[in-house]
Amino acid sequence: MRVAAPAKPSPARSEQIIVFRVCGQLFAVSSASVQEVRSKDSLSGASVAISAPGLRKVRHVVRRGDRSLFIVNAAVHFDLPFSPGTLVFVLRKTRTALLVDGIEKMTAMTRLQALPQSFWHEERQWYRGLTALDQSVIPVVNPEGFLSPEDLALLDAAMPPLEDLPVVNAEGAETVS
């Protein structure tokens, strides 16, 4: 009788992530979902103040090409003490730029754990899951979880006409439209 060979474990699939800080708390985001990382100062001259009732987390909008990006303050979004932030993550496939305090490190994650039931309301939209790094459990954010379709509709209604916004190119320079 032949004994079946033991199944070879498949190598752990890894995903590159950026671990970032907001008010001393660590979060992670897939590096594939971040189009670019900018200093807050490189966007400050081109951003325009915006005020949408009920959306304290968005105070500025910037125009990139033919679309607008809403700058979400991560501290306000996660209900942490206010932080002015120093870096902006321009997120792919969204209309969101995320204002954070800084990057802790870039690394690989090999396991994404499902959210426990204690994450029960809007947090279920904010996070993809949890990962363990260096003996710490870190929430992995969902790039599409910062602004809901309803939030975007409110922001679009409060925004000045797109042609009135200065255009910022990938290098951070303002361009003439």
XYZ file of N, CA, C and O in Angstrom:
708
model
N 0.847 -1.164 0.000
C 0.000 0.000 0.000
C 0.898 1.234 0.000
O 1.865 1.319 0.727
N 0.530 2.187 -0.833
C 1.284 3.427 -0.927
C 0.645 4.502 -0.062
O -0.565 4.680 -0.056
N 1.480 5.226 0.603
C 1.003 6.345 1.413
C 1.149 7.610 0.578
O 2.189 7.825 -0.036
N 0.116 8.377 0.564
C 0.147 9.626 -0.216
C 1.178 10.573 0.376
O 1.336 10.659 1.594
N 1.876 11.222 -0.500
C 2.867 12.205 -0.050
C 2.148 13.364 0.623
O 1.056 13.763 0.190
N 2.725 13.872 1.684
C 2.071 15.011 2.346
C 2.003 16.208 1.401
O 2.900 16.425 0.591
N 0.918 16.926 1.501
C 0.737 18.108 0.650
C 1.763 19.153 1.036
O 1.993 19.420 2.207
N 2.386 19.697 0.023
C 3.351 20.756 0.289
C 2.593 22.023 0.636
O 1.661 22.417 -0.075
N 2.996 22.645 1.719
C 2.312 23.904 2.032
C 2.657 24.951 0.978
O 3.797 25.055 0.544
N 1.642 25.657 0.548
C 1.902 26.689 -0.444
C 2.599 27.857 0.249
O 2.342 28.136 1.411
N 3.494 28.473 -0.456
C 4.192 29.593 0.173
C 3.198 30.689 0.538
O 2.221 30.923 -0.174
N 3.450 31.335 1.655
C 2.554 32.395 2.104
C 2.548 33.523 1.078
O 3.599 33.961 0.631
N 1.373 33.919 0.703
C 1.248 35.029 -0.235
C 1.437 36.318 0.542
O 0.795 36.544 1.554
N 2.318 37.137 0.084
C 2.564 38.372 0.820
C 2.053 39.570 0.036
O 1.881 39.523 -1.180
N 1.807 40.620 0.756
C 1.326 41.869 0.180
C 2.168 42.992 0.774
O 2.370 43.044 1.988
N 2.653 43.866 -0.057
C 3.438 44.995 0.424
C 2.501 46.016 1.056
O 1.452 46.346 0.482
N 2.874 46.491 2.237
C 2.044 47.468 2.944
C 2.895 48.627 3.438
O 4.113 48.514 3.576
N 2.226 49.729 3.686
C 2.830 50.897 4.318
C 2.206 51.005 5.705
O 0.981 51.086 5.827
N 3.044 50.953 6.730
C 2.576 51.138 8.104
C 2.752 52.622 8.416
O 3.844 53.169 8.277
N 1.646 53.267 8.811
C 1.690 54.704 9.063
C 1.119 55.041 10.434
O 0.419 54.233 11.043
N 1.454 56.235 10.912
C 1.037 56.706 12.222
C 0.009 57.821 12.095
O 0.125 58.693 11.227
N -0.965 57.767 13.006
C -1.932 58.850 13.178
C -2.133 58.989 14.682
O -2.594 58.041 15.328
N -1.728 60.105 15.246
C -1.858 60.356 16.693
C -1.260 59.225 17.523
O -1.847 58.806 18.523
N -0.139 58.700 17.106
C 0.533 57.640 17.849
C -0.010 56.245 17.593
O 0.569 55.266 18.046
N -1.109 56.110 16.866
C -1.695 54.816 16.545
C -1.143 54.344 15.201
O -0.930 55.153 14.298
N -0.943 53.035 15.088
C -0.449 52.469 13.837
C -1.589 51.902 13.004
O -2.509 51.272 13.539
N -1.497 52.115 11.706
C -2.425 51.576 10.728
C -1.587 51.100 9.549
O -0.431 51.498 9.406
N -2.175 50.282 8.687
C -1.478 49.830 7.482
C -2.405 50.003 6.293
O -3.630 49.974 6.419
N -1.785 50.196 5.130
C -2.520 50.283 3.874
C -1.689 49.547 2.828
O -0.456 49.573 2.876
N -2.352 48.891 1.913
C -1.649 48.214 0.830
C -0.890 49.257 0.019
O -1.454 50.282 -0.373
N 0.378 48.988 -0.236
C 1.155 49.952 -1.022
C 0.619 50.044 -2.451
O 0.766 51.080 -3.101
N -0.034 49.004 -2.939
C -0.621 49.033 -4.280
C -1.784 50.025 -4.364
O -2.129 50.477 -5.455
N -2.386 50.370 -3.232
C -3.515 51.298 -3.248
C -3.076 52.751 -3.074
O -3.904 53.649 -3.127
N -1.774 52.971 -2.882
C -1.260 54.337 -2.728
C -0.567 54.736 -4.029
O 0.438 54.145 -4.410
N -1.119 55.723 -4.693
C -0.548 56.183 -5.952
C 0.731 56.961 -5.717
O 1.706 56.808 -6.440
N 0.710 57.820 -4.698
C 1.901 58.592 -4.358
C 1.800 59.095 -2.930
O 0.715 59.172 -2.365
N 2.958 59.431 -2.369
C 3.052 60.013 -1.036
C 3.640 61.399 -1.212
O 4.674 61.560 -1.865
N 2.969 62.401 -0.651
C 3.390 63.787 -0.789
C 3.506 64.430 0.580
O 2.828 64.023 1.512
N 4.316 65.462 0.685
C 4.304 66.256 1.909
C 3.053 67.122 1.863
O 2.596 67.517 0.778
N 2.513 67.407 3.019
C 1.321 68.243 3.075
C 1.610 69.609 2.465
O 0.771 70.175 1.770
N 2.820 70.109 2.676
C 3.188 71.424 2.165
C 3.158 71.490 0.641
O 2.880 72.542 0.069
N 3.445 70.369 -0.032
C 3.469 70.392 -1.494
C 2.078 70.557 -2.086
O 1.943 70.926 -3.247
N 1.038 70.307 -1.300
C -0.335 70.477 -1.789
C -1.015 71.709 -1.220
O -2.063 72.120 -1.706
N -0.430 72.298 -0.177
C -1.131 73.367 0.529
C -1.445 74.571 -0.353
O -2.503 75.170 -0.232
N -0.555 74.942 -1.259
C -0.811 76.088 -2.119
C -1.883 75.838 -3.156
O -2.506 76.768 -3.645
N -2.106 74.594 -3.494
C -3.076 74.266 -4.538
C -4.401 73.778 -3.975
O -5.348 73.604 -4.724
N -4.467 73.567 -2.678
C -5.727 73.088 -2.114
C -6.650 74.267 -1.837
O -6.212 75.390 -1.604
N -7.926 73.992 -1.886
C -8.950 74.999 -1.645
C -9.796 74.518 -0.471
O -10.152 73.333 -0.401
N -10.103 75.430 0.439
C -10.939 75.080 1.593
C -12.336 74.702 1.116
O -12.859 75.260 0.149
N -12.900 73.732 1.808
C -14.249 73.268 1.490
C -14.944 72.964 2.810
O -14.316 72.539 3.777
N -16.235 73.189 2.860
C -16.999 72.901 4.065
C -18.293 72.208 3.669
O -19.115 72.778 2.951
N -18.422 70.980 4.124
C -19.655 70.217 3.874
C -20.268 69.897 5.228
O -19.584 69.342 6.098
N -21.514 70.243 5.445
C -22.151 69.979 6.739
C -22.059 68.501 7.120
O -22.332 67.618 6.312
N -21.592 68.248 8.349
C -21.512 66.886 8.847
C -20.268 66.126 8.448
O -20.110 64.975 8.830
N -19.365 66.742 7.687
C -18.130 66.060 7.262
C -16.916 66.855 7.732
O -16.252 67.515 6.944
N -16.630 66.786 9.028
C -15.488 67.503 9.596
C -14.161 66.971 9.091
O -13.165 67.670 9.118
N -14.129 65.722 8.648
C -12.856 65.097 8.272
C -12.291 65.617 6.956
O -11.128 65.403 6.650
N -13.096 66.313 6.167
C -12.624 66.878 4.901
C -12.708 68.398 4.990
O -13.787 68.948 5.164
N -11.544 69.062 4.883
C -11.491 70.520 4.933
C -10.901 71.136 3.664
O -10.957 72.328 3.484
N -10.304 70.276 2.798
C -9.666 70.796 1.588
C -9.894 69.865 0.407
O -10.065 68.655 0.576
N -9.865 70.467 -0.772
C -9.971 69.726 -2.022
C -8.853 70.221 -2.925
O -8.445 71.384 -2.849
N -8.330 69.330 -3.740
C -7.290 69.691 -4.697
C -7.669 69.081 -6.039
O -8.277 68.014 -6.104
N -7.331 69.778 -7.102
C -7.636 69.285 -8.446
C -6.407 68.599 -9.016
O -5.316 69.136 -8.999
N -6.597 67.388 -9.513
C -5.541 66.627 -10.200
C -6.069 66.276 -11.571
O -6.950 65.434 -11.699
N -5.562 66.940 -12.588
C -6.061 66.684 -13.935
C -7.515 67.097 -14.041
O -7.880 68.207 -13.697
N -8.356 66.161 -14.468
C -9.777 66.467 -14.638
C -10.633 65.978 -13.477
O -11.839 65.862 -13.608
N -10.010 65.688 -12.334
C -10.804 65.231 -11.187
C -10.361 65.925 -9.912
O -9.281 66.488 -9.826
N -11.223 65.885 -8.935
C -10.927 66.498 -7.646
C -10.620 65.406 -6.636
O -11.186 64.310 -6.686
N -9.684 65.723 -5.731
C -9.339 64.819 -4.633
C -9.697 65.507 -3.330
O -9.297 66.653 -3.100
N -10.423 64.803 -2.484
C -10.797 65.342 -1.184
C -9.775 64.858 -0.159
O -9.487 63.663 -0.068
N -9.223 65.792 0.607
C -8.184 65.457 1.584
C -8.861 65.133 2.911
O -9.442 66.008 3.554
N -8.782 63.861 3.310
C -9.396 63.367 4.538
C -8.352 63.388 5.647
O -7.282 62.797 5.504
N -8.655 64.068 6.752
C -7.775 64.052 7.909
C -8.016 62.722 8.628
O -9.096 62.480 9.162
N -7.005 61.854 8.642
C -7.161 60.514 9.222
C -7.475 60.573 10.711
O -8.234 59.745 11.218
N -6.923 61.542 11.430
C -7.188 61.652 12.868
C -8.674 61.889 13.124
O -9.283 61.246 13.981
N -9.264 62.791 12.358
C -10.695 63.067 12.517
C -11.511 61.856 12.068
O -12.473 61.460 12.729
N -11.122 61.240 10.961
C -11.840 60.064 10.456
C -11.895 58.950 11.503
O -12.943 58.351 11.718
N -10.751 58.665 12.138
C -10.681 57.579 13.119
C -11.080 58.028 14.524
O -10.922 57.280 15.483
N -11.603 59.239 14.659
C -12.060 59.787 15.940
C -10.937 59.809 16.977
O -11.130 59.460 18.135
N -9.756 60.240 16.534
C -8.596 60.411 17.400
C -8.435 61.907 17.661
O -9.049 62.729 16.976
N -7.590 62.287 18.622
C -7.370 63.725 18.833
C -6.882 64.378 17.539
O -6.166 63.763 16.756
N -7.257 65.628 17.345
C -6.899 66.316 16.100
C -5.390 66.322 15.899
O -4.619 66.530 16.818
N -4.989 66.105 14.668
C -3.591 66.186 14.272
C -3.541 66.872 12.916
O -4.320 66.536 12.025
N -2.633 67.851 12.742
C -2.574 68.541 11.455
C -1.994 67.681 10.340
O -2.191 67.970 9.168
N -1.279 66.600 10.674
C -0.706 65.725 9.663
C 0.471 66.361 8.945
O 0.628 67.583 8.938
N 1.309 65.509 8.359
C 2.481 66.009 7.628
C 2.599 65.393 6.238
O 3.237 65.974 5.371
N 2.001 64.221 6.038
C 2.073 63.531 4.748
C 0.681 63.283 4.197
O -0.276 63.101 4.954
N 0.602 63.214 2.873
C -0.658 62.930 2.203
C -0.453 61.711 1.310
O 0.476 61.689 0.502
N -1.304 60.699 1.486
C -1.322 59.538 0.603
C -2.405 59.792 -0.449
O -3.569 59.917 -0.110
N -2.025 59.851 -1.708
C -3.003 59.944 -2.794
C -3.390 58.506 -3.113
O -2.553 57.700 -3.523
N -4.650 58.164 -2.857
C -5.101 56.781 -2.990
C -5.607 56.497 -4.401
O -6.353 57.294 -4.979
N -5.213 55.350 -4.933
C -5.629 54.932 -6.276
C -7.118 54.575 -6.295
O -7.662 54.109 -5.311
N -7.708 54.778 -7.447
C -9.092 54.358 -7.720
C -10.094 54.954 -6.741
O -11.165 54.385 -6.518
N -9.732 56.073 -6.106
C -10.654 56.781 -5.226
C -10.485 58.270 -5.492
O -9.580 58.679 -6.208
N -11.325 59.046 -4.878
C -11.189 60.501 -4.941
C -10.690 61.006 -3.588
O -11.046 62.087 -3.145
N -9.853 60.203 -2.943
C -9.397 60.484 -1.596
C -7.895 60.659 -1.534
O -7.144 59.889 -2.126
N -7.485 61.666 -0.784
C -6.099 61.825 -0.372
C -6.141 61.798 1.157
O -6.972 62.470 1.770
N -5.303 60.991 1.780
C -5.361 60.764 3.219
C -4.230 61.495 3.919
O -3.055 61.258 3.631
N -4.571 62.370 4.855
C -3.598 63.139 5.627
C -3.221 62.354 6.879
O -4.082 62.035 7.702
N -1.933 62.001 7.000
C -1.432 61.189 8.113
C -0.252 61.893 8.776
O 0.297 62.857 8.236
N 0.157 61.388 9.950
C 1.282 61.994 10.673
C 2.632 61.575 10.114
O 3.571 62.359 10.121
N 2.769 60.337 9.671
C 4.048 59.894 9.141
C 4.038 58.421 8.808
O 3.115 57.684 9.176
N 5.086 57.996 8.129
C 5.256 56.585 7.773
C 6.158 55.937 8.807
O 7.228 56.453 9.110
N 5.712 54.832 9.344
C 6.516 54.064 10.297
C 7.507 53.184 9.544
O 8.678 53.161 9.852
N 6.985 52.422 8.573
C 7.851 51.580 7.745
C 7.053 51.007 6.585
O 5.830 51.057 6.570
N 7.797 50.441 5.645
C 7.196 49.695 4.544
C 7.649 48.258 4.727
O 8.829 48.006 4.994
N 6.714 47.327 4.615
C 7.023 45.929 4.875
C 6.047 45.044 4.111
O 5.232 45.534 3.330
N 6.126 43.759 4.346
C 5.203 42.809 3.723
C 4.320 42.176 4.797
O 4.773 41.923 5.906
N 3.091 41.947 4.448
C 2.167 41.243 5.338
C 1.837 39.918 4.665
O 1.606 39.865 3.454
N 1.863 38.850 5.451
C 1.570 37.537 4.886
C 0.207 37.014 5.314
O -0.244 35.998 4.795
N -0.434 37.685 6.263
C -1.736 37.213 6.708
C -2.637 38.393 7.028
O -2.244 39.312 7.735
N -3.835 38.342 6.498
C -4.861 39.331 6.795
C -5.983 38.600 7.516
O -6.639 37.733 6.936
N -6.170 38.930 8.774
C -7.190 38.286 9.619
C -8.509 39.043 9.481
O -8.521 40.270 9.445
N -9.600 38.323 9.415
C -10.919 38.952 9.342
C -11.164 39.795 10.593
O -10.621 39.519 11.667
N -11.981 40.819 10.443
C -12.301 41.678 11.578
C -13.125 40.924 12.610
O -14.071 40.208 12.245
N -12.826 41.090 13.884
C -13.669 40.477 14.919
C -15.028 41.187 14.981
O -15.181 42.302 14.470
N -15.988 40.557 15.611
C -17.341 41.112 15.699
C -17.396 42.421 16.482
O -18.365 43.161 16.368
N -16.354 42.741 17.264
C -16.346 44.002 18.009
C -16.255 45.213 17.066
O -16.567 46.322 17.460
N -15.832 45.002 15.834
C -15.898 46.040 14.823
C -17.280 45.898 14.192
O -17.513 44.988 13.409
N -18.184 46.797 14.520
C -19.556 46.499 14.156
C -20.270 47.560 13.334
O -21.269 47.283 12.707
N -19.839 48.760 13.302
C -20.618 49.763 12.587
C -19.815 50.236 11.371
O -19.412 49.412 10.550
N -19.552 51.514 11.278
C -18.825 52.031 10.121
C -17.393 51.498 10.044
O -16.793 51.484 8.982
N -16.868 51.011 11.183
C -15.516 50.450 11.183
C -15.399 49.268 10.214
O -14.333 49.000 9.690
N -16.480 48.576 9.973
C -16.446 47.438 9.051
C -16.173 47.910 7.624
O -15.686 47.150 6.806
N -16.480 49.163 7.331
C -16.167 49.734 6.018
C -14.744 50.294 5.986
O -14.116 50.325 4.933
N -14.268 50.748 7.144
C -12.956 51.393 7.215
C -11.803 50.422 7.009
O -10.764 50.795 6.510
N -11.975 49.186 7.477
C -10.852 48.237 7.516
C -11.100 47.018 6.645
O -12.211 46.510 6.559
N -10.017 46.499 6.048
C -10.045 45.230 5.328
C -9.887 44.075 6.293
O -10.344 42.968 6.028
N -9.179 44.304 7.390
C -8.896 43.262 8.362
C -7.772 43.707 9.272
O -7.429 44.889 9.331
N -7.191 42.730 9.970
C -6.096 42.988 10.904
C -4.896 42.147 10.509
O -5.047 41.055 9.967
N -3.713 42.652 10.810
C -2.498 41.879 10.593
C -1.609 42.014 11.817
O -1.747 42.968 12.588
N -0.738 41.038 12.012
C 0.204 41.075 13.129
C 1.595 41.352 12.579
O 2.062 40.667 11.671
N 2.242 42.378 13.130
C 3.604 42.735 12.758
C 4.377 43.077 14.020
O 3.900 43.877 14.839
N 5.533 42.497 14.159
C 6.393 42.806 15.310
C 5.625 42.717 16.626
O 5.717 43.589 17.478
N 4.845 41.700 16.785
C 4.057 41.422 17.977
C 3.025 42.506 18.289
O 2.643 42.714 19.435
N 2.573 43.197 17.258
C 1.500 44.182 17.391
C 0.414 43.837 16.379
O 0.704 43.393 15.277
N -0.816 44.072 16.777
C -1.941 43.888 15.860
C -2.254 45.254 15.253
O -2.445 46.237 15.964
N -2.279 45.294 13.924
C -2.445 46.552 13.206
C -3.638 46.442 12.263
O -3.717 45.501 11.474
N -4.558 47.409 12.331
C -5.668 47.411 11.371
C -5.178 47.798 9.981
O -4.358 48.705 9.823
N -5.675 47.101 8.976
C -5.345 47.374 7.576
C -6.543 48.100 6.975
O -7.645 47.559 6.941
N -6.314 49.336 6.542
C -7.425 50.171 6.079
C -7.888 49.783 4.681
O -7.128 49.265 3.877
N -9.152 50.044 4.439
C -9.772 49.865 3.132
C -9.721 51.225 2.440
O -10.350 52.179 2.913
N -8.991 51.381 1.354
C -8.869 52.693 0.707
C -10.211 53.301 0.296
O -10.349 54.519 0.268
N -11.193 52.466 -0.010
C -12.502 52.981 -0.401
C -13.390 53.291 0.796
O -14.509 53.765 0.635
N -12.891 53.039 2.019
C -13.708 53.214 3.213
C -13.677 54.595 3.834
O -14.332 54.823 4.849
N -12.941 55.528 3.252
C -12.835 56.852 3.858
C -13.978 57.777 3.479
O -14.401 58.601 4.268
N -14.473 57.648 2.262
C -15.589 58.478 1.804
C -16.635 57.597 1.136
O -16.348 56.925 0.153
N -17.836 57.617 1.681
C -18.944 56.839 1.112
C -19.501 57.589 -0.103
O -19.220 58.780 -0.293
N -20.297 56.921 -0.917
C -20.941 57.634 -2.037
C -21.771 58.837 -1.555
O -21.800 59.872 -2.210
N -22.396 58.715 -0.390
C -23.165 59.826 0.168
C -22.241 60.987 0.544
O -22.565 62.156 0.318
N -21.075 60.657 1.156
C -20.089 61.687 1.497
C -19.631 62.415 0.240
O -19.539 63.648 0.221
N -19.332 61.660 -0.813
C -18.870 62.270 -2.060
C -19.936 63.189 -2.662
O -19.609 64.261 -3.182
N -21.193 62.791 -2.566
C -22.271 63.639 -3.087
C -22.347 64.953 -2.301
O -22.506 66.031 -2.898
N -22.221 64.879 -0.978
C -22.209 66.095 -0.150
C -21.028 66.996 -0.504
O -21.173 68.212 -0.628
N -19.860 66.393 -0.657
C -18.665 67.157 -0.976
C -18.751 67.781 -2.363
O -18.362 68.937 -2.564
N -19.256 67.032 -3.329
C -19.414 67.571 -4.680
C -20.354 68.777 -4.675
O -20.116 69.760 -5.377
N -21.423 68.713 -3.864
C -22.377 69.823 -3.789
C -21.749 71.053 -3.131
O -22.115 72.185 -3.469
N -20.796 70.850 -2.217
C -20.165 71.966 -1.503
C -18.939 72.515 -2.220
O -18.403 73.556 -1.833
N -18.503 71.860 -3.264
C -17.252 72.209 -3.927
C -17.441 73.356 -4.918
O -18.458 73.421 -5.600
N -16.421 74.229 -4.994
C -16.486 75.247 -6.051
C -16.384 74.567 -7.417
O -15.946 73.414 -7.492
N -16.756 75.258 -8.486
C -16.649 74.636 -9.822
C -15.220 74.147 -10.077
O -14.248 74.804 -9.702
N -15.104 73.007 -10.706
C -13.798 72.381 -10.948
C -12.853 73.322 -11.685
O -11.665 73.376 -11.382
N -13.378 74.095 -12.621
C -12.502 74.992 -13.377
C -11.947 76.130 -12.513
O -10.982 76.787 -12.892
N -12.527 76.365 -11.322
C -12.022 77.400 -10.415
C -10.891 76.893 -9.515
O -10.269 77.680 -8.816
N -10.647 75.586 -9.525
C -9.592 75.021 -8.679
C -8.263 75.033 -9.421
O -8.211 74.719 -10.611
N -7.170 75.388 -8.731
C -5.865 75.266 -9.375
C -5.561 73.794 -9.640
O -5.980 72.925 -8.891
N -4.844 73.515 -10.707
C -4.505 72.146 -11.079
C -3.110 71.833 -10.525
O -2.198 72.639 -10.670
N -2.959 70.657 -9.907
C -1.664 70.227 -9.405
C -1.221 69.034 -10.226
O -1.959 68.079 -10.412
N 0.025 69.066 -10.727
C 0.543 67.932 -11.470
C 1.206 66.932 -10.524
O 1.249 67.165 -9.313
N 1.709 65.853 -11.036
C 2.287 64.785 -10.209
C 3.497 65.258 -9.427
O 3.834 64.677 -8.406
N 4.170 66.310 -9.886
C 5.343 66.809 -9.176
C 4.959 67.786 -8.073
O 5.804 68.258 -7.333
N 3.669 68.135 -7.988
C 3.212 69.058 -6.961
C 3.157 70.493 -7.430
O 2.739 71.367 -6.685
N 3.561 70.751 -8.655
C 3.546 72.117 -9.166
C 2.151 72.468 -9.660
O 1.447 71.630 -10.213
N 1.790 73.711 -9.436
C 0.521 74.199 -9.946
C 0.677 74.441 -11.437
O 1.699 74.949 -11.887
N -0.318 74.056 -12.220
C -0.253 74.263 -13.663
C -1.369 75.173 -14.100
O -2.369 75.342 -13.408
N -1.217 75.759 -15.230
C -2.252 76.634 -15.780
C -3.221 75.779 -16.569
O -2.816 74.978 -17.399
N -4.512 75.939 -16.284
C -5.489 75.137 -17.015
C -6.093 75.899 -18.165
O -5.956 77.067 -18.308
